[in-house]
Structures are given as C-alpha cells and as structure tokens.
Coordinates of C-alpha atoms and ligand atoms in Angstrom, one line a residue:
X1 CA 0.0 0.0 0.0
X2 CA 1.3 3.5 -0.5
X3 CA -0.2 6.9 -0.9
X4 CA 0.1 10.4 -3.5
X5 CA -0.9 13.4 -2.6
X6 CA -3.0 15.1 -4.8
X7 CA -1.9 18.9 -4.1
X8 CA -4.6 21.4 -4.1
X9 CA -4.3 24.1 -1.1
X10 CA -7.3 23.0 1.0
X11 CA -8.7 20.8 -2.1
X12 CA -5.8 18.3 -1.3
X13 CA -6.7 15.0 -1.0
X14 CA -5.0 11.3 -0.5
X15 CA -5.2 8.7 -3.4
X16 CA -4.3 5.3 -1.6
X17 CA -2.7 2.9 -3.9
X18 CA -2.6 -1.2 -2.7
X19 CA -4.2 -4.4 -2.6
X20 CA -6.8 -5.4 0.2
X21 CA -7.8 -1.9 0.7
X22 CA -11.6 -2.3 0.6
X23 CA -13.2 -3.3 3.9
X24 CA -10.1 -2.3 6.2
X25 CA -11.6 0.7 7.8
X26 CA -8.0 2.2 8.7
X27 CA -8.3 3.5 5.4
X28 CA -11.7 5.5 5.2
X29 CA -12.5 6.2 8.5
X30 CA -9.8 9.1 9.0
X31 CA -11.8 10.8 5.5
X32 CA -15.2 10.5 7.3
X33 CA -15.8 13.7 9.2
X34 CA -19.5 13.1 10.1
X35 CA -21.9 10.1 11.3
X36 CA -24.1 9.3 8.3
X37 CA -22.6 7.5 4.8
X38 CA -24.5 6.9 2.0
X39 CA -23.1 4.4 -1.0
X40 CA -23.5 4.8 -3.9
X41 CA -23.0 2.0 -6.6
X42 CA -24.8 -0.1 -9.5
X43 CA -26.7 -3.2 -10.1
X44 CA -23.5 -5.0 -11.4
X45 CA -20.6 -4.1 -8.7
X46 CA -22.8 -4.2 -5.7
X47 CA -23.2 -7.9 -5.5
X48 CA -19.4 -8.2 -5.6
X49 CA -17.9 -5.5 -4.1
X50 CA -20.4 -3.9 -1.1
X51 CA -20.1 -6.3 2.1
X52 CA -16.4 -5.9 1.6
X53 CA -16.6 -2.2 1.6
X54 CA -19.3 -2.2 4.4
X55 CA -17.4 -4.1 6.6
X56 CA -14.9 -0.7 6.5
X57 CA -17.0 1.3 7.4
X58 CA -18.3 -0.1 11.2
X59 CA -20.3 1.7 13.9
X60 CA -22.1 4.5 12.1
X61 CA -25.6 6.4 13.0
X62 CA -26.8 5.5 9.6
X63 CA -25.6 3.4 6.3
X64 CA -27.6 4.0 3.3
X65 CA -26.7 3.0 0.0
X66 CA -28.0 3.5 -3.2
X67 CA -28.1 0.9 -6.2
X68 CA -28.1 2.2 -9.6
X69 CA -29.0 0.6 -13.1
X70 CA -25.8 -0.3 -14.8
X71 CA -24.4 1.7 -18.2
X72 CA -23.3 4.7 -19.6
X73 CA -26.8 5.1 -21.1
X74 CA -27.9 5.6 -17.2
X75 CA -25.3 8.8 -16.9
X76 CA -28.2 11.4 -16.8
X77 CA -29.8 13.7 -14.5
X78 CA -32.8 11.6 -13.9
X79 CA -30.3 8.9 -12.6
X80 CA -28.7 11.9 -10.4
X81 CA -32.3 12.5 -9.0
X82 CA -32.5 8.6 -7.4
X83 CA -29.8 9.6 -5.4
X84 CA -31.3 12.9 -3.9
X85 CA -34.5 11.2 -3.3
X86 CA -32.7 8.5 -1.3
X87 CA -30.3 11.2 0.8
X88 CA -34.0 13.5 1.4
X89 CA -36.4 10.2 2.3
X90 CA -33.4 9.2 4.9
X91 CA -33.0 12.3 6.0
X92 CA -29.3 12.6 5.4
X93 CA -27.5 16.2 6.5
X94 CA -24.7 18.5 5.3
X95 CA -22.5 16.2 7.5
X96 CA -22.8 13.1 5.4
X97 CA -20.1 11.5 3.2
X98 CA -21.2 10.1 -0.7
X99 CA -18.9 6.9 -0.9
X100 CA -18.7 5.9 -5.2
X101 CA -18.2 2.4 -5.8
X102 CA -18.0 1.6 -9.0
X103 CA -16.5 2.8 -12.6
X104 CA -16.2 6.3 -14.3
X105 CA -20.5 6.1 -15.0
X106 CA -20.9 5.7 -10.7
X107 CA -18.1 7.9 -10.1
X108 CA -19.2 11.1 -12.1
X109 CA -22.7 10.9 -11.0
X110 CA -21.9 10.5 -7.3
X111 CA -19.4 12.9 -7.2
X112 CA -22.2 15.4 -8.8
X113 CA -24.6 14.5 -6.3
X114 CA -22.1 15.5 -4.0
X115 CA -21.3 18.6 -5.4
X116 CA -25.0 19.7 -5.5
X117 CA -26.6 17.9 -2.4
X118 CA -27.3 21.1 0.0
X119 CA -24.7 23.0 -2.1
X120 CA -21.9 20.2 -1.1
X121 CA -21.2 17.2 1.2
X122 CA -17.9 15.2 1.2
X123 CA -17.5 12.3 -0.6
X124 CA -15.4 9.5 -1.4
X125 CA -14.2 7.8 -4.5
X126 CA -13.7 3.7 -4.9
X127 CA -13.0 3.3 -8.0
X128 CA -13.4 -0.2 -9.1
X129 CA -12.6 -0.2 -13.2
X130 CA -8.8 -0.1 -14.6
X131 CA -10.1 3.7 -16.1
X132 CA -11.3 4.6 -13.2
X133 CA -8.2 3.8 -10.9
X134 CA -6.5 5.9 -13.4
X135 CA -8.3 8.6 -14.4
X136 CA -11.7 9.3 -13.6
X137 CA -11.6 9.1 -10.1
X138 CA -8.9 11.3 -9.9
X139 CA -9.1 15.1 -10.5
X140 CA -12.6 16.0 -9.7
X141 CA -14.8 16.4 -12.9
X142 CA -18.0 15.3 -12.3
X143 CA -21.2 15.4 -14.2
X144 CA -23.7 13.6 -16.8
X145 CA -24.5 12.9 -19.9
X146 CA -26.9 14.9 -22.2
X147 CA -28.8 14.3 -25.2
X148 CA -26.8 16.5 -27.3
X149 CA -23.6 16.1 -25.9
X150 CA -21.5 13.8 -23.6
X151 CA -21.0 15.0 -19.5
X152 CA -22.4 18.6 -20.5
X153 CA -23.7 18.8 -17.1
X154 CA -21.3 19.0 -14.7
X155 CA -19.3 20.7 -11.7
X156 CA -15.8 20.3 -10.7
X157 CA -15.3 18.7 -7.6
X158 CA -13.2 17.1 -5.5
X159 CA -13.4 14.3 -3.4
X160 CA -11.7 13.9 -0.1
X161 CA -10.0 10.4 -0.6
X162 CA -9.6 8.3 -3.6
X163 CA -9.6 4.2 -2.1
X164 CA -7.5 2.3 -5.5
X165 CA -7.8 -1.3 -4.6
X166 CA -6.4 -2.8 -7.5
X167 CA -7.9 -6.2 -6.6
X168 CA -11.1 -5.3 -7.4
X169 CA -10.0 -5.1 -11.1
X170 CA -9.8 -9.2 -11.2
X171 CA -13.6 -9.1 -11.6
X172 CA -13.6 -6.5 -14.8
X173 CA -14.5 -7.9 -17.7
X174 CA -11.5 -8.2 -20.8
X175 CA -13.2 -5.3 -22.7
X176 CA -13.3 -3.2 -20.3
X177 CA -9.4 -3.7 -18.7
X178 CA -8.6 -3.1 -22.9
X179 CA -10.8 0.5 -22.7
X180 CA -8.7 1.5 -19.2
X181 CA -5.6 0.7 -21.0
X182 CA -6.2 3.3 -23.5
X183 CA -6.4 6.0 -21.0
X184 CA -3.1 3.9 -19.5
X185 CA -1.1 4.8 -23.1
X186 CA -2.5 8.2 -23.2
X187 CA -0.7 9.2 -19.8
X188 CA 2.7 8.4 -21.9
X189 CA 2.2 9.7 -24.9
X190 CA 0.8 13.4 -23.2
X191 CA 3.4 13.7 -20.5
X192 CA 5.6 10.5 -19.2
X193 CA 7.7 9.4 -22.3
X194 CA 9.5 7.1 -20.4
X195 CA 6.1 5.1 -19.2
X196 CA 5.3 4.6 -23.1
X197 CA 8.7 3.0 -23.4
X198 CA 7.8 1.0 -20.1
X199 CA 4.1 -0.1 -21.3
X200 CA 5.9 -0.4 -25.2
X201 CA 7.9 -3.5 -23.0
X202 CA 5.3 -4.6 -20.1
X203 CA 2.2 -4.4 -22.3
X204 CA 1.5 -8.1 -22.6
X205 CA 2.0 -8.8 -18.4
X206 CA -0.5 -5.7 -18.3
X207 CA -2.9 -7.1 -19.8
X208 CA -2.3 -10.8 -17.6
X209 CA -3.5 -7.9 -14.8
X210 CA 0.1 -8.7 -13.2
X211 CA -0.6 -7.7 -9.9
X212 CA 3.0 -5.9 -9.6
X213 CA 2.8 -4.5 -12.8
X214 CA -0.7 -3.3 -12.5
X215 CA 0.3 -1.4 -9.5
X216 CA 3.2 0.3 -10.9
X217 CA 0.7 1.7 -14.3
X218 CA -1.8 2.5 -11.6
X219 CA 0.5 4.7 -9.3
X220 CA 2.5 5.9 -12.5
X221 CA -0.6 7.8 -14.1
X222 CA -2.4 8.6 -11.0
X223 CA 1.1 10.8 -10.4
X224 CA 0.8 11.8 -13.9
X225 CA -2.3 13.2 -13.7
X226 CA -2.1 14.5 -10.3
X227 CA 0.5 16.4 -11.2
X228 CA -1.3 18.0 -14.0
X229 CA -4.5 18.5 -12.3
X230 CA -2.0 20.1 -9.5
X231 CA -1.0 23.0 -12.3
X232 CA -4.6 23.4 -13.9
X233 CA -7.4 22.3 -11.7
X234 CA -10.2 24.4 -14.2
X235 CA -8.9 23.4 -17.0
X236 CA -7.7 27.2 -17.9
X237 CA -4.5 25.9 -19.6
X238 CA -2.8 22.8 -19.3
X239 CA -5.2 20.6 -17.9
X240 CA -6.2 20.6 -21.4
X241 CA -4.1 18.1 -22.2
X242 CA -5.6 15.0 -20.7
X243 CA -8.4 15.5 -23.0
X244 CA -5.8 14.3 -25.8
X245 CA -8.3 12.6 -28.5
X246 CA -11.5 12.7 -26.6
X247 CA -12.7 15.1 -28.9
X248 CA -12.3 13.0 -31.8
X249 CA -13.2 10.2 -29.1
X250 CA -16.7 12.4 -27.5
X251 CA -17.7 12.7 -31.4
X252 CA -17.9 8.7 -31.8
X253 CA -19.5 7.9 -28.5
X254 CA -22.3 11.1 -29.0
X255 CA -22.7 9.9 -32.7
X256 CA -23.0 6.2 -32.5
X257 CA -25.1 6.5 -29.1
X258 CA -23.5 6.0 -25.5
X259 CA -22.5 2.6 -25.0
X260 CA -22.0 1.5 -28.2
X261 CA -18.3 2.1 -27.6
X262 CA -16.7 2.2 -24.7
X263 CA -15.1 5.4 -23.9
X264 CA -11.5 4.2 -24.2
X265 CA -12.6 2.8 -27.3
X266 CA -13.4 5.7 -28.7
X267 CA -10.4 7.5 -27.1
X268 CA -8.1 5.0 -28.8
X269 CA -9.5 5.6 -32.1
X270 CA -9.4 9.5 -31.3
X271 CA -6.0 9.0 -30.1
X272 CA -4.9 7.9 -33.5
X273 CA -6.8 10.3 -35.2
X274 CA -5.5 13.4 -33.1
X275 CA -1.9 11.8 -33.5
X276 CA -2.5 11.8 -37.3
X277 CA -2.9 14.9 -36.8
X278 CA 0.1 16.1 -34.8
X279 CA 1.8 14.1 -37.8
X280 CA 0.4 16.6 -40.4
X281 CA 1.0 19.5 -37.8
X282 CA 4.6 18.7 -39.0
X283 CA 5.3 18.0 -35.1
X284 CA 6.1 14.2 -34.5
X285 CA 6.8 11.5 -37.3
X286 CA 5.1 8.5 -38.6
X287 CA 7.0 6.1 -36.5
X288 CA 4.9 7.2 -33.6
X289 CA 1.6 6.6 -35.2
X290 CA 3.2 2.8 -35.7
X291 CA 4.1 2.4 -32.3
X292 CA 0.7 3.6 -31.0
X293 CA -1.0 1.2 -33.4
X294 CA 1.2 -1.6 -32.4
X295 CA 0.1 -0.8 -28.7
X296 CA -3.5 -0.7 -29.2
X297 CA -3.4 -4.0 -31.2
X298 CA -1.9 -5.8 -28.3
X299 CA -4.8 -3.9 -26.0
X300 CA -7.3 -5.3 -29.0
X301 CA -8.5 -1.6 -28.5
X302 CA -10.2 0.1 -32.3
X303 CA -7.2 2.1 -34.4
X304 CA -9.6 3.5 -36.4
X305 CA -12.9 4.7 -36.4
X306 CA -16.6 3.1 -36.9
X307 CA -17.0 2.7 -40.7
X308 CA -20.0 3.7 -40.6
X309 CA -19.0 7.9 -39.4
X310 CA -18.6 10.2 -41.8
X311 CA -16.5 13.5 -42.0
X312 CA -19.5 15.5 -41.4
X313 CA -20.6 13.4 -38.6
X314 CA -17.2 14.6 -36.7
X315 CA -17.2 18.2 -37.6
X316 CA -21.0 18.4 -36.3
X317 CA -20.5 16.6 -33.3
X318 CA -17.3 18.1 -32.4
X319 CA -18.4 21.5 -32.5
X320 CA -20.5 21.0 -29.5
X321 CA -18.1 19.6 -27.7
X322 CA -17.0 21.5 -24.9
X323 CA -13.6 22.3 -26.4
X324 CA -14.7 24.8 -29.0
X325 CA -13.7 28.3 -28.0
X326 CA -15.1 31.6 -29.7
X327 CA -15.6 29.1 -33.0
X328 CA -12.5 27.6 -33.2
X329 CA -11.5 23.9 -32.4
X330 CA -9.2 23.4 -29.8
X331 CA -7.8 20.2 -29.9
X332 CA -4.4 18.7 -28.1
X333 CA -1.6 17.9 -30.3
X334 CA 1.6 16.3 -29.6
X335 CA 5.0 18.3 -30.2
X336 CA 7.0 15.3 -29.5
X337 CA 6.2 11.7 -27.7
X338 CA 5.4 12.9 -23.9
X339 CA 4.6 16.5 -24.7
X340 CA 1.5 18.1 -25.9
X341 CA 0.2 21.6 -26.4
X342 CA -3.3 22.4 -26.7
X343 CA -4.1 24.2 -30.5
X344 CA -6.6 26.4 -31.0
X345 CA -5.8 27.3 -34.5
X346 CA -5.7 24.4 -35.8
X347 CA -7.4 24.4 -39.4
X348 CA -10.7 22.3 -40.7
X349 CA -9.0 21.4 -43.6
X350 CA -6.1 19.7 -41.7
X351 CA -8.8 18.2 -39.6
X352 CA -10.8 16.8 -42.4
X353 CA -7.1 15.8 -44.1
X354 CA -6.6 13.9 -40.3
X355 CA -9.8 12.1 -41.0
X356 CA -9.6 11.3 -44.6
X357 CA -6.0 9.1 -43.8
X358 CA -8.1 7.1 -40.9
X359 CA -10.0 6.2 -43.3
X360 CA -13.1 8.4 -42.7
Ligands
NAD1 P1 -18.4 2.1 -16.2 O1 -18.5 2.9 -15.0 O2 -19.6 2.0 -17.1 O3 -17.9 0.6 -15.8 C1 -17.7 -0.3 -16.9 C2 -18.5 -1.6 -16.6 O4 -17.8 -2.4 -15.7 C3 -19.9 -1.4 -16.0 O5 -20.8 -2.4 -16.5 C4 -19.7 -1.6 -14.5 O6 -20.8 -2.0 -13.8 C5 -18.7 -2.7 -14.6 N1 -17.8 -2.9 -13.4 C6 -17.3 -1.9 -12.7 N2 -16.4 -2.4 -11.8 C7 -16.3 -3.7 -12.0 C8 -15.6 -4.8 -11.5 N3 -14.6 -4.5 -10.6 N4 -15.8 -6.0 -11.9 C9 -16.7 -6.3 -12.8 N5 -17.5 -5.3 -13.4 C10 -17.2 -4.1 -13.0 O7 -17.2 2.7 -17.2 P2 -15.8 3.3 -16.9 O8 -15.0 2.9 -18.1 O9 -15.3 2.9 -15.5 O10 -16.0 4.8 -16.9 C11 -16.4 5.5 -18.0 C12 -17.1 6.8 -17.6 O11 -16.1 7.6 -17.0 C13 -17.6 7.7 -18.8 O12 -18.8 8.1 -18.5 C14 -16.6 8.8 -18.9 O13 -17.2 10.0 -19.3 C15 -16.2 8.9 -17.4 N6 -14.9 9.6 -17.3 C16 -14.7 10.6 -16.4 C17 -13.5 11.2 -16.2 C18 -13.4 12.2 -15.1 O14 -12.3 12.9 -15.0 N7 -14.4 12.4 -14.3 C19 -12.4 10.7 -16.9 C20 -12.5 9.7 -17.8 C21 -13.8 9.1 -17.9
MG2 MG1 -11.3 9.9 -20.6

C-alpha cells in the first residue's frame, strides 16, 4: 500500500494505492468527518464488491446506499435525481459523506450528487474499473450525460479520498481492462515518455493484470495526472491536455449513441486520429503513429474509427463539444512523444485531411 498526494491548497486530497484496501476501515475512516454514509454504486458491482466495503465502514448512526442501473446510457440527470431522493427520504444532512463504488459512470454521478446535495457534502471515490483507478476518479470532474452532448452537465469537484484497490480489477470484464488501457497509453504519450517505453515493454504482463505491474501503471498515471490537475485544476490551460483525443473520441461515443463504444474505445481511435494529426502538424513522425498502433493491437483496442461515421458526422459533433472556443476547435496535439500543447488554430482542412487518412 502507498499513498500520492493530490496537491490542491485546502482541495488536497490522498489517493491510496494497494491491494486489500476495501473493507479495512484504517483507510476510510480518517476521510469521514460526520456520522451518516451513503453508498452509492450499480446493479453489477454491488453484489461483488459492497459487504467488503461495508465491513470498512463499522459503527455509524446511519448506512444507506443507493443501487443504480448499470451503463453509460444511465449517466443522466434523472439517474442523479434517485440519489437525492434516497439522501432527502433518509433524511441525510450536510455532514454526510457520498462513498462511489463503481467505474467512471458511478463515479461522475456520485461525485455530482455530492457537489449539488445542499450546495456540497464530502465524498469518497472507490473506483473499481482499470479507467477509473486511473483517471476518472482522480481530479474531480463530475457530471452527466446529455442528449446533445456527452457529461455537459457537470461541476468540478473534488473528493476527499480516492480508495484504488487494485484487486477489485480481477472481476472487470477483458473489454473493459482493454478500454482503461487506452487512458493507461494516453498518460505516456501526453506527458511520461519514459512510461510509453515501459508499457511499449510490459504491455503483454499488463494485460495478464500482473498484480505488480498493474500497481506500478496504476500509481505511474495517478502521479501523472495528479500532477497535471495540481497545475490546472479548471482546466484554464494545461489541464487541457488530458483530454488528448477525446474530442475525436466524445464525437464517436455522442454519434454512435453511448455505449456503443466504450469510452477508451473511442479514445483510442481518437487518439490515432488526433496523433495523425500532430503528424500533419509537422510535429512528430510516422514512427509514432506505428508504435501507437502496435500498442493498441496488443490492448485489442479500435485504431480507427466506426466505418459507418462520416466527416461530417465529426465536424458536427465536435463543434459542440465542450472544447470549442469563440468558434475555433481546440484540440491537443503532440510536439514530440510525452509533450503536448493544446491548438486552438488548428485548421478544418487539416482536420478533415486527419480524417480522410483514418479512413473516414
Ligand atoms: P463504467 O463505470 O460504465 O464501468 C464499466 C462496466 O464495468 C460497467 O458495466 C460496470 O458496472 C462494470 N464494473 C465496474 N467495476 C467492475 C468490477 N470490478 N468487476 C466487474 N465489473 C465491473 O465505465 P468506466 O470505463 O469505468 O467509466 C467511463 C465513464 O467515466 C464515462 O462516463 C466517462 O465519461 C467517465 N470519465 C470521467 C472522467 C473524469 O475525469 N471524471 C475521466 C474519464 C472518464
Ligand atoms: Mg477519458
């Protein structure tokens, strides 16, 4: 077990990194200021995961916990709402702490819930999905889904601990480990050069969920990000960066419908695309694009995307993304493997040229 600080002034906040975290209350009782707790997790990770994290949590007034349906389709307001209802019909206070167990879909909603519940109680993230232990739980965007557009409702908060028990990732179904790694690979080829040279040699014991290998990725891009969300927690400048082809990625999953692709699906596929074009940004050579390829084959993770999307599909979709700025497209290139810059003059035609050599 070991420990990162996640530096924010008097946002800071522990992420706790080990195995046979859950259910050892040593671990969440010191983030628990008040007496109540209410839980909040799905249909699919309750019946495996809650006793064990119940039996952390011993001798409080009042343990409520809240099971929602399962899927990405489910990340909306009116899923939001079942939580409020349960916190008002038990009566629960400012004092009480919101405990997410679960993935990135649990984890965004709870932590939204939490933002808004009587303008802000604590709460707790236990993430329980390879992206979540690696990104989503760390950082403190939370938020839902929309109709027109993916987590357009949202706030930024933080949560007071993050619990990473890796061994709750021997449950996670193949597909899903595959869609964390492409968050995993992003990490490197943003920021940490030298971890896409370690995944470019450890890829296939990642994927065999290695237990000493899948605690070194885990604590490698929990720093990563930490650090970056340390420099930029708004988003006013560099924090930019992590959204490295989710724009391309948002525009598949609000196109073909959440759910139809995972989001590291369509991050990997937007990763290629926003890397072809870095390549015709004249910054990084073609090399890279191979090595990235050769990395998501391993994964079995998309390198291009759905055949079915067209050009005009992507421009639509990704002007509504949140990433447009006074009518220009911002998107995050890389300058070189392990740094990116965010462009904000980037022009359609190049986009549209990106596109074309994926095969759009
Ligand atoms: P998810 O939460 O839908 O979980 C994936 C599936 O695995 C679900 O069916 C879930 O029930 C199941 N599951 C969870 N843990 C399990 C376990 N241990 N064993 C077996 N099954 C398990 O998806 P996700 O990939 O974790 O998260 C994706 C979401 O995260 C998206 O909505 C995305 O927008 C969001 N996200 C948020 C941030 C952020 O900074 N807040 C960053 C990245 C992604
Ligand atoms: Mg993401």
């Amino acid at each position: 077990m070991h420990s990162l600080n996640v530096a924010l002034g008097a946002r800071s906040y522990p992420i706790i990194i080990g195995s046979r975290l859950l259910g050892d209350a040593q671990y969440l009782l010191p983030s628990i200021r008040g007496r109540q707790v209410c839980v909040v997790t799905n249909e699919t990770v309750a019946p495996l995961y809650l006793a064990r994290l119940l039996d952390g949590l011993p001798g409080f007034d009042k343990v409520d916990v809240v099971e929602l349906p399962d899927g990405e389709s489910y990340k909306t307001l009116n899923t939001v709402n079942r939580i409020f209802d349960v916190l008002l019909e038990k009566r629960h206070n400012r004092t009480t702490t919101l405990i997410a167990l679960g993935g990135g879909v649990v984890g965004d909603m709870c932590g939204f819930a939490a933002a808004c519940y009587q303008r802000g109680v604590d709460f707790i993230q236990v993430p329980t999905t390879l992206l979540a232990l690696v990104d989503s739980s760390v950082g403190g965007k939370t938020g839902v889904n929309h109709p027109l557009g993916k987590n357009m409702i949202g706030a930024f908060y933080q949560p007071r601990l993050v619990l990473a028990d890796t061994d709750t990732l021997a449950t996670l179904p193949d597909r899903e480990f595959s869609a964390g790694v492409a968050e995993v690979i992003k990490y490197g080829l943003i920021c940490d050069a030298p971890f896409f040279h370690w995944l470019e040699a450890n890829m296939d014991a990642l994927l065999q969920r290695d237990a000493a290998i899948l605690a070194y990725a885990v604590d490698r891009c929990c720093r990563d990000k930490a650090a970056v969300v340390a420099s930029d927690e708004r988003e006013s400048g560099r924090r930019a960066i992590l959204n490295f082809g989710h724009t391309f990625g948002h525009a598949i999953e609000t196109v073909q419908g959440y759910g139809v692709w995972l989001h590291g699906e369509a991050v990997a596929a937007g990763m290629v695309l926003a890397l072809e074009l870095s390549l015709l940004c004249g910054s990084i050579n073609n090399n890279l694009l191979e090595r990235l390829r050769s990395l998501l084959r391993k994964a079995r993770l998309p390198q291009r995307p759905p055949a079915e999307m067209t050009v005009v599909d992507f421009l639509q979709a990704m002007e509504l993304d949140k990433k447009v700025v006074n009518g220009r497209l911002r998107l995050v290139v890389l300058k070189s493997l392990g740094e990116a810059r965010v462009a904000d003059d980037t022009p359609r035609e190049k986009v549209i040229e990106a596109l074309k050599n994926c095969g759009v």
